[in-house]
Amino acid sequence: MTLLIVAVSMFAMLSMAVLALDVVSLYVAKDQAQEAADAAALAGAEVLELSGTTSVPLSVPLSSVCNGSSAKADLWAQAVAAQNHIVGVSPTTVTTLCPTSAPAHNPYIRVTVSRGGLPTFFSRIWSGGAISVSATASAEAYNPSFDAANPGGPPIQIHGVKPWLVSNCNMCGLAEPLYFDSNYAIARGGSFIGQPVTLTLITSSTVPTVPGPPAPPAPPLPSPTAQFYALDGPAPLYCPSSSAVSCGQIGTGTPGLNYHDNIACENGFNFSNGQLVGPGQTWWVDTRSAGNLHARTIPGTTCLIHADTVGSGLGQDSFTVGLPVTITGGYNNPNPSLRLVDGIHRSDSVVTVPVFNCPSVGTCDGTAQLPIVGFLQLGIQDVTATGDLDAVILNAAGLDPASTGTPITGAGASPVPVRLIHQ
Amino acid sequence: MTRLAGFWRYCRWPAYACTEASQIVELAISLPLLMIIVVGITDFGTAFNLKQNLNNAVREGARSASKQSMQDVTNPTPLSTDAIRAVIDNYLLAARVNDCGLSGAVPSKSVSGLIWTYTASSGCPGGGTLTLIVDRGNTFQTGSPPPTTIETTHIQISYPYQWRFGRFIKFFVPTANYASGVTQINGEAIMTNLN
């Protein structure tokens, strides 16, 4: 009798032990499913960012980049989910959805992954069907540009901004400023997104002192040219090796002269809405490199974009013109798997630069404080022998200095932050 | 001996069935079985817990990697990669997992590609080795048309788990060779490089 009781209880105990194994292994699978969903959602949201739909939703409607099955955001999410294994194999189903009810400047993607046919030990006794786990994650892309649909949206905070302070040309006598209007909305209907631009350095010889603003000739729309000030600021954090292509001068300059290092490297300073540049600020128009700015722009930029030297097609990644912009890996791309590959998803040549307004006539000679009114995301094509920058504009993000609340931070350097959200 | 033989003769008749000390016999039979089960549950539970911690650690590392700079990956020992290692190491330590000295490990870089490998074996369970591989240039293609080549960070960790069940079962079955020694438990995560 006693042995019978022991046998029965032993069976019960063993059953509980094996059931516990089942439950724990399901928890592990659930965790892995969540990991896959998170990664997939972030990949999908990156398409929302890079496609330009947050900047020009009329030209690039959300449905063209995310339709729940075969658009770019869907494909990226599916591909990344498939790489994250759940109990040893890819998710069995991946569904994506970009709700059209979300604001055009703030779309998000919801990804659900599931994995069926999970191996179990004991629970199969009472469950004839396959055991499965699923997980859902959502990620957004947020463009802070002020417009009627985004009154007083939260500020953003990004780092890794390049030391090229681009003029908005708000006092150039144009019908509209180049990039951002007085409401910090994207000017000209965003017609410059996806278009090429040549940035030229403002030097002491080109800065007009009277009547004031740095004044390029009134450009046609969209403007193929713009001007920038070189910025000086704190030393950068992450620098390429000085033995990398065209990086021999990085980190070797006079201490304190950080302009060209900040081009090639990533700076950790956080920019947010309302940031000023100028005397008394962390960043100011570079006066210490006077007379040498062109020469310092070239090595910094060739190192950044991995070009052999000045000019196009010399090892750096290249960008197509027009939406959607695509990237082709150059033969010097640090990742051998991306060299000479059409349609790569990211590039070191994609940078974010600040855009400033002239506060008033006569105060734009670089000695006054200049307000940053937005960011441009650029794909740098090349640097010329005269230190000009050829680029394609990928995104624009206006910054309302009156925005309040907790700043939205994303991956770091993009002016359209991407992040996971609860939805 | 004579008394024991007498006791046996006395007890073997059903009418005089002897129950004295039967609990001791039952305990002697069931206790080892119970202990085997308890030690087994503890051992496998610890292994599962370790697996969970490793999964979480590499997930945190991958999340951190997705935000890390790619501008220093031409260095032999980039700060960005070291920051990823630090995130994983801090997670392990916070979860009370012996990090085998990962905090001081120096990575070796692959000849080609963007792969850094950290190995650590200081005080590792069972004299094993922890291996952490950070591949910042892991690529694959999306579906078409047109295909895009996505660059991701792929993090893999392999951790030695020292079984206790094997040593315990040898008390009862000296020739047993089940769940003994060290098994490498793995975790991995992949996330898109967003910067």
PDB file of C-alpha atoms in Angstrom, chain A residues 46 262 315 365 406:
ATOM      1  CA  GLU A  46      13.589  53.131 -39.557  1.00  0.00           C
ATOM      2  CA  ASN A 262      33.842  66.679 -35.199  1.00  0.00           C
ATOM      3  CA  GLY A 315      35.236  54.917 -52.480  1.00  0.00           C
ATOM      4  CA  ASP A 365      28.149  87.670 -39.090  1.00  0.00           C
ATOM      5  CA  THR A 406      10.298  65.193 -21.953  1.00  0.00           C
TER       6      THR A 406
END
